[in-house]
Coordinates of N, CA, C and O in Angstrom, one line a residue:
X1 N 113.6 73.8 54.3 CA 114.5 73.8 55.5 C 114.8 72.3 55.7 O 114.1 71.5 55.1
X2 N 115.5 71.9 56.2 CA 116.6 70.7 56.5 C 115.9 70.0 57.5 O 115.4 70.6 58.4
X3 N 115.8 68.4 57.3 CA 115.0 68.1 58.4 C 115.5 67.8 59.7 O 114.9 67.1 60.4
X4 N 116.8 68.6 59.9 CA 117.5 68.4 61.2 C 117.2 70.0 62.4 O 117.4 70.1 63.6
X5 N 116.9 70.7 61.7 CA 117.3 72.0 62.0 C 115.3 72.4 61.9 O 114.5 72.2 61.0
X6 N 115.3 73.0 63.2 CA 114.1 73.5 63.7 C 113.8 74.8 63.0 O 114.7 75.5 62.5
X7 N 112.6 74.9 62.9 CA 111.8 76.4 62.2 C 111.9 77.3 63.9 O 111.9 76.9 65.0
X8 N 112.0 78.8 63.1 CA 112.7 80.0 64.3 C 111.5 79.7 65.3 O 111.9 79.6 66.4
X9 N 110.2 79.5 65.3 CA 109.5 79.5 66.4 C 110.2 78.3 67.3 O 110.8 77.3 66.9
X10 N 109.9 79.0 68.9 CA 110.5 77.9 69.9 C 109.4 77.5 70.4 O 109.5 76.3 70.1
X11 N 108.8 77.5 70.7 CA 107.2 77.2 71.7 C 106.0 76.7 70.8 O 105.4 77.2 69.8
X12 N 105.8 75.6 71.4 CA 104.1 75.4 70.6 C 104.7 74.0 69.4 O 105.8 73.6 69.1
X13 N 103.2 73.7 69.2 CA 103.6 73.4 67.9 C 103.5 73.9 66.5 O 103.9 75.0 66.8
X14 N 103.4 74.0 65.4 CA 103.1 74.6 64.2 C 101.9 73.7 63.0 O 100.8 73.3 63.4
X15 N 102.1 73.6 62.3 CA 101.5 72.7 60.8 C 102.0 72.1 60.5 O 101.4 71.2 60.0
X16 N 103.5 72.1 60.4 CA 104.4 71.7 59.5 C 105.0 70.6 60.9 O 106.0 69.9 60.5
X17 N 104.7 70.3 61.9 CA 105.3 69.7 63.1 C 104.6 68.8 63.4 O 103.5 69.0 62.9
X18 N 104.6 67.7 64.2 CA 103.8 66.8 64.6 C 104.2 66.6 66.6 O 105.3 66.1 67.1
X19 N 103.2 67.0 67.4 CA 103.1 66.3 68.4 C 103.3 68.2 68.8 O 103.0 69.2 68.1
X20 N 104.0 68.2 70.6 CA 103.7 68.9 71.0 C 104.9 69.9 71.2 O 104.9 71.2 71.4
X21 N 105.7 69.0 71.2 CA 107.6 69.4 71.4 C 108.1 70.4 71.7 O 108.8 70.7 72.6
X22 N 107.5 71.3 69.9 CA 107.8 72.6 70.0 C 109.7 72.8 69.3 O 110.2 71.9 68.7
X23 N 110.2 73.5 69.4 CA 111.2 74.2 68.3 C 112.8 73.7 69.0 O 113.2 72.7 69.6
X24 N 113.3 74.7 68.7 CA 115.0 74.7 69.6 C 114.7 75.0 70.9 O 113.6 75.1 71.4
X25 N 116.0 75.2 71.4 CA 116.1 75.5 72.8 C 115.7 73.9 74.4 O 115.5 74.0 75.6
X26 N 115.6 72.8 73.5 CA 115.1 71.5 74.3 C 114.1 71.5 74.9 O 113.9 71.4 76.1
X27 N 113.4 71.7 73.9 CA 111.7 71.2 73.2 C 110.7 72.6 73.8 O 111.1 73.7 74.0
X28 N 109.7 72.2 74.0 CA 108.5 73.6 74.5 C 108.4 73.6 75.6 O 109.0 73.1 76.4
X29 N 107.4 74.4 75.7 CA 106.8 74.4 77.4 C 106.1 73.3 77.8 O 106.2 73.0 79.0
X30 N 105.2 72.4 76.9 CA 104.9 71.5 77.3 C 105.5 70.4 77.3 O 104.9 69.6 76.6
X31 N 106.4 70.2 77.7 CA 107.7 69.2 77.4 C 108.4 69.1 79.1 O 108.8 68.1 79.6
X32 N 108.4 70.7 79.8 CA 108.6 71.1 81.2 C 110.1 71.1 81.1 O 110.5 71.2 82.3
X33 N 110.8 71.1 80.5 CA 112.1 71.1 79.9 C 113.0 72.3 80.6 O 114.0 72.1 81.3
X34 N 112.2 73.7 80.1 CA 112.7 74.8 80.8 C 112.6 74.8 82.2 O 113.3 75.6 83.0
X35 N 111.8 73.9 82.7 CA 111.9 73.8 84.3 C 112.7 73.0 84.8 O 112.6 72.8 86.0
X36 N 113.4 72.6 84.2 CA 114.2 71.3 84.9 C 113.4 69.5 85.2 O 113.9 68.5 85.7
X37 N 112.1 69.9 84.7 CA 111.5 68.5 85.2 C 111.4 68.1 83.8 O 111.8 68.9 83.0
X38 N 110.9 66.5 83.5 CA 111.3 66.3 82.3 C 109.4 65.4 82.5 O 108.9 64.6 81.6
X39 N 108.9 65.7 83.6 CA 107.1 65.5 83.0 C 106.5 67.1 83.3 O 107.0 68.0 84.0
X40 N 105.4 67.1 82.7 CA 104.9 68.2 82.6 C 103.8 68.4 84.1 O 102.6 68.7 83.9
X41 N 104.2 68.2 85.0 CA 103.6 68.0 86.2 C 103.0 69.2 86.7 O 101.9 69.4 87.2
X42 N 104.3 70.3 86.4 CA 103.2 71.9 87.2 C 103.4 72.0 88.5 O 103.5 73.1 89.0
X43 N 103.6 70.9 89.2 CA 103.8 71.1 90.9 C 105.2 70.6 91.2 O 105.4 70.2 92.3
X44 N 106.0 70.6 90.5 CA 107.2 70.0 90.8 C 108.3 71.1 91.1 O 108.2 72.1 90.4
X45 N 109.1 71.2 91.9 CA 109.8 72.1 92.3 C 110.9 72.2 91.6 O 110.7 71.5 90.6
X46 N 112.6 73.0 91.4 CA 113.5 72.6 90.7 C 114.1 72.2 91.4 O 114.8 71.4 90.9
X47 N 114.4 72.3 92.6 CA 115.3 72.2 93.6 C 114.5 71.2 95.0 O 113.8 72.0 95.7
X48 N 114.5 69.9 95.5 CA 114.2 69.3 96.6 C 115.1 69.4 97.7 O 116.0 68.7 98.0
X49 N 114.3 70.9 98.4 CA 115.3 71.0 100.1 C 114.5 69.7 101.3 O 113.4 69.6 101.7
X50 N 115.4 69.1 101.5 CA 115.2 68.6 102.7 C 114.5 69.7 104.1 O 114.7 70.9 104.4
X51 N 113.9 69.1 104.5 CA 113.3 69.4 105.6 C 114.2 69.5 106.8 O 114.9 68.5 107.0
X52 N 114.3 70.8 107.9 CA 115.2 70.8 108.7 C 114.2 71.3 109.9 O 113.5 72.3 109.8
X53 N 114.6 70.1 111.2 CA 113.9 70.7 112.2 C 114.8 72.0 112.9 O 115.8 71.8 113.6
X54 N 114.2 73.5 112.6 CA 115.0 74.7 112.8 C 114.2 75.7 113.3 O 113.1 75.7 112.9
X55 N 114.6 76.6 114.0 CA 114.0 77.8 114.3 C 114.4 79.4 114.0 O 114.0 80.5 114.5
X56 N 115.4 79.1 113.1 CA 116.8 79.6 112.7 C 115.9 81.0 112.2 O 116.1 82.1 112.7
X57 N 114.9 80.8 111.5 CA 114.6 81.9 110.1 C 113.2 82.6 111.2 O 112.8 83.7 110.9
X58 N 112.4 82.1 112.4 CA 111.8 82.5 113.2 C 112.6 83.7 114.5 O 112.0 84.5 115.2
X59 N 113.9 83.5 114.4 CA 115.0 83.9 115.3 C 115.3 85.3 114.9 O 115.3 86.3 115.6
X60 N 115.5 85.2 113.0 CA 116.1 85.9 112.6 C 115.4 87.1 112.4 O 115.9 88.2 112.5
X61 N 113.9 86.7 112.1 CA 112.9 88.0 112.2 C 112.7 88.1 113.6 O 112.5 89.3 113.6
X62 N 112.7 88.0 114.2 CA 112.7 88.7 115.7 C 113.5 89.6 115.8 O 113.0 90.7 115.9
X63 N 115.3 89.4 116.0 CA 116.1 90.0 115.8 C 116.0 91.1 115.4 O 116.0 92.2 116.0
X64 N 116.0 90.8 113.7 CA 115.6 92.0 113.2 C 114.5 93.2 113.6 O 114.7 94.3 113.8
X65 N 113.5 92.6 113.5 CA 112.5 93.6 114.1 C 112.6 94.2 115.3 O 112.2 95.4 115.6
X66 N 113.1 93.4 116.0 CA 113.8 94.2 117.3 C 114.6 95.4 116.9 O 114.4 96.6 117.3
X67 N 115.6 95.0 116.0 CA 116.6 96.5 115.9 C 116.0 97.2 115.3 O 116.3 98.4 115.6
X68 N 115.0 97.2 114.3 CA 114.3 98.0 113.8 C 113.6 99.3 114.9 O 113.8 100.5 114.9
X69 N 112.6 98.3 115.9 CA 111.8 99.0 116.7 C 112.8 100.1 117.8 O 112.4 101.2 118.3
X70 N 113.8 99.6 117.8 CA 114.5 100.8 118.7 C 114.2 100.3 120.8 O 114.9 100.4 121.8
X71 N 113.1 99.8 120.3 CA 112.7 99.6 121.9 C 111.9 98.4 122.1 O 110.7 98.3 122.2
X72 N 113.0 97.2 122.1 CA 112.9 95.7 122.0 C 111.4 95.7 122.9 O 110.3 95.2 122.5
X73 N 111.8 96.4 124.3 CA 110.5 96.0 125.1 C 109.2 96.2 124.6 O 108.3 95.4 124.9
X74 N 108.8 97.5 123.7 CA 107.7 96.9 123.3 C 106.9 96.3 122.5 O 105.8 96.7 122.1
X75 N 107.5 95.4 122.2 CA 107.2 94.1 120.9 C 106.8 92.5 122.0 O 107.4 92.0 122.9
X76 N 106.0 92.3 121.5 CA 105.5 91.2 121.9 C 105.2 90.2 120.7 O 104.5 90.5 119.7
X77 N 105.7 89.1 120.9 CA 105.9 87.8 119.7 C 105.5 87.3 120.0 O 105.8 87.2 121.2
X78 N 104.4 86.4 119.5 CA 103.8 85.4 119.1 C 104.1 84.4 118.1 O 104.0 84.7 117.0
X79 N 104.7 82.7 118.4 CA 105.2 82.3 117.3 C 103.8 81.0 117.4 O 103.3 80.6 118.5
X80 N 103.4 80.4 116.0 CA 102.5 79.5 115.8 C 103.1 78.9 114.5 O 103.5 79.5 113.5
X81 N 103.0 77.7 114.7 CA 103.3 76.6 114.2 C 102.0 76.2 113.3 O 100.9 76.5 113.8
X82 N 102.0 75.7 112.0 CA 101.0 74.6 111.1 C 101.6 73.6 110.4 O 101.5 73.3 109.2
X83 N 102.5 73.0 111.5 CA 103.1 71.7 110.9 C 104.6 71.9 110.5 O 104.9 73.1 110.3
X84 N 105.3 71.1 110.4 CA 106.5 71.1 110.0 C 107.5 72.1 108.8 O 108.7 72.3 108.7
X85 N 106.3 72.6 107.9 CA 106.8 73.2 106.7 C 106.8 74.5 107.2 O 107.7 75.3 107.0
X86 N 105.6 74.9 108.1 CA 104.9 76.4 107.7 C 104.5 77.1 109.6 O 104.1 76.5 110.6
X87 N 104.8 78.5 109.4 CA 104.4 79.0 111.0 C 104.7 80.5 110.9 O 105.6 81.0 110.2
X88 N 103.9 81.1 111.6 CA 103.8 82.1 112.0 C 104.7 83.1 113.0 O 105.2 82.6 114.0
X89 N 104.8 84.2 112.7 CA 105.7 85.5 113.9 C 104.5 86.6 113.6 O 104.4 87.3 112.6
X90 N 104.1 86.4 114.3 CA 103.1 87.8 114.9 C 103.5 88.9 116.1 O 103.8 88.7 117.3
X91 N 103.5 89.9 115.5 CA 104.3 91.0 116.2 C 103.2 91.7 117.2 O 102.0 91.3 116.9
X92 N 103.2 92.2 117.9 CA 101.8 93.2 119.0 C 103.3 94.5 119.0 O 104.5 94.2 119.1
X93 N 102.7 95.7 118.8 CA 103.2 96.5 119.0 C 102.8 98.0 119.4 O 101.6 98.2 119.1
X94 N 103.3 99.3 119.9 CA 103.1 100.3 119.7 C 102.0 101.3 118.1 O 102.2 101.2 116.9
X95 N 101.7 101.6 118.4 CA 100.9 102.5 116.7 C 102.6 103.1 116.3 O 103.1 102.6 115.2
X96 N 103.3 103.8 117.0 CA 104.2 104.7 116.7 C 105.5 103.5 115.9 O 106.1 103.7 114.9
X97 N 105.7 102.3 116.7 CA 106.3 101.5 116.8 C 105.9 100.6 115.2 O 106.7 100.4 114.3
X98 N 104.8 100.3 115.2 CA 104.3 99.7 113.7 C 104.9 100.0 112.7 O 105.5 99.4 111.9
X99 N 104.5 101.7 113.2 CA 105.0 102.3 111.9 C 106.4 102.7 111.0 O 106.7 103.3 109.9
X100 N 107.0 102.3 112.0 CA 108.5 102.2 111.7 C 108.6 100.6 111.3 O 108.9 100.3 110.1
X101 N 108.4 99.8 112.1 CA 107.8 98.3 111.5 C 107.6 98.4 109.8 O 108.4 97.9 109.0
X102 N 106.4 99.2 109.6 CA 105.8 98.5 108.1 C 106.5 99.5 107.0 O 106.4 99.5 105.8
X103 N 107.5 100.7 108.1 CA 107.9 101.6 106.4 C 107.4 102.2 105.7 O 106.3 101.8 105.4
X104 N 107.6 103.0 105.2 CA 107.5 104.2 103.6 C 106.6 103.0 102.6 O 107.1 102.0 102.2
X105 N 105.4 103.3 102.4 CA 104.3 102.4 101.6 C 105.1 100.9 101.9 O 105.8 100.5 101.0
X106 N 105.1 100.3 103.0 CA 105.3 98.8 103.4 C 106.3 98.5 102.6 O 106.1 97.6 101.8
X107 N 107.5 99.3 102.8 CA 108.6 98.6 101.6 C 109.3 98.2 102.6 O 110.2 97.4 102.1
X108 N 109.5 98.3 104.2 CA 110.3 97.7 105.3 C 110.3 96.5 105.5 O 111.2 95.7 105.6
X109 N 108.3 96.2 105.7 CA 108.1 94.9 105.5 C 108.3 94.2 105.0 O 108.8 93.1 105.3
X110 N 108.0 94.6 104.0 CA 108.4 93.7 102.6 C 109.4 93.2 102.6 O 109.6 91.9 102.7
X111 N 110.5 94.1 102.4 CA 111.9 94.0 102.1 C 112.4 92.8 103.5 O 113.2 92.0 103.1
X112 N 112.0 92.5 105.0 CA 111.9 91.7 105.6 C 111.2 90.7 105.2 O 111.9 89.7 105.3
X113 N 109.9 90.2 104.7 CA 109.5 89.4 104.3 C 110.2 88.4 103.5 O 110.3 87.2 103.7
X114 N 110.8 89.1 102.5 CA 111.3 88.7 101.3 C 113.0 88.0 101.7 O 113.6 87.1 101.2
X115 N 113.6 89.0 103.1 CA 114.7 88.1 103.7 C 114.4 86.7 104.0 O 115.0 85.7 103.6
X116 N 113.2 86.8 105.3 CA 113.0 85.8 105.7 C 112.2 84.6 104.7 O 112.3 83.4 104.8
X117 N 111.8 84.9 104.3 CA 111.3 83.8 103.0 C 112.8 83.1 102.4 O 112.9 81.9 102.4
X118 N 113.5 83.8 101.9 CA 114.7 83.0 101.3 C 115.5 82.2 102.4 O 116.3 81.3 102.3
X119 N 114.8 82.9 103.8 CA 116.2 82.2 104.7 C 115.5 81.0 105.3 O 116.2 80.2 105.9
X120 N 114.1 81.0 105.0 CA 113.1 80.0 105.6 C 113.4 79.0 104.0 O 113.7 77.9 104.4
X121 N 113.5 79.1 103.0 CA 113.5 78.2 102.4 C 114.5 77.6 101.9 O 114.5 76.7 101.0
X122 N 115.5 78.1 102.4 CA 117.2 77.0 102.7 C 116.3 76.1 103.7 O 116.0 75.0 103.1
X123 N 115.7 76.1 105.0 CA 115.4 74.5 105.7 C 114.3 73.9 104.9 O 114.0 72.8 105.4
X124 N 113.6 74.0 103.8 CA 112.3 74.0 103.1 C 111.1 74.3 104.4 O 110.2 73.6 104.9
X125 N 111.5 75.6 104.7 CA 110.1 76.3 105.3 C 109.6 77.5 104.6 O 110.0 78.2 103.7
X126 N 108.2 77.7 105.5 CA 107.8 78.8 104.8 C 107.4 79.6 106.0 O 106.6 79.0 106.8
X127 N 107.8 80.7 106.3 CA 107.5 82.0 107.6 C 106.8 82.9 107.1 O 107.1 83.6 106.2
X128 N 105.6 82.9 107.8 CA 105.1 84.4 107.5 C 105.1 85.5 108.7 O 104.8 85.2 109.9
X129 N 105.3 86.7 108.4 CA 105.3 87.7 109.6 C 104.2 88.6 109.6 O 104.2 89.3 108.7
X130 N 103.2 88.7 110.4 CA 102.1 89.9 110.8 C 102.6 90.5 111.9 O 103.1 90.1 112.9
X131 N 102.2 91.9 111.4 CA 102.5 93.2 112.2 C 101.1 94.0 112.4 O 100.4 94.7 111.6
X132 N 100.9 93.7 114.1 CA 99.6 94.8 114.5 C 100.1 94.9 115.5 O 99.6 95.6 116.4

């Protein structure tokens, strides 16, 4: 084979290779290449969101759970803060009420979780919601 043109393996190194690089595709995994970072750091993000002081994605699960429940009044929210990145929406609710809350094997939840996570990580935050 040509010594310009990589052997079909992409990942790793082989015998016939020297160092860690690895094949086509712009180099291996230990290289961090496919992640967008160019050191093999592991904690590096691909994308650096600025920090936004917001309450936007705490708002938005309220809202929602609200129309969910049918009957705003009996939800009671609790919001808690752990610093700038990260905080809490704790729901108090009805038994009957929950359970329209958490859904058909917690796919309601979820499927809210999974909103509010994307919408918390446009400000680079992270929201979590408990429901009792």
């Amino acid at each position: 084979m040509d010594d310009k043109r990589s052997s079909t393996k992409r990942y790793g190194s082989g015998p016939d290779k020297k160092g860690g690089s690895g094949g086509g595709y712009g180099g291996g995994r230990s290289s961090g290449g496919y992640r967008g970072g160019s050191s093999g750091g592991g904690g590096q993000r691909r994308f650096q969101t600025k920090l936004v002081q917001t309450q936007a994605p705490e708002d938005l699960a309220e809202y929602i759970l609200k129309v969910l429940a049918k009957e705003p009044d009996s939800l009671m929210f609790e919001r808690k803060s752990f610093g700038p990145r990260r905080s809490r929406v704790s729901v108090k609710c009805d038994p009957a009420v929950t359970g329209r809350l958490i859904g058909k094997d917690g796919r309601t939840i979820s499927a809210l979780r999974n909103l509010i996570k994307a919408a918390a990580g446009r400000f680079g935050k992270r929201v979590d919601i408990v429901v009792s």
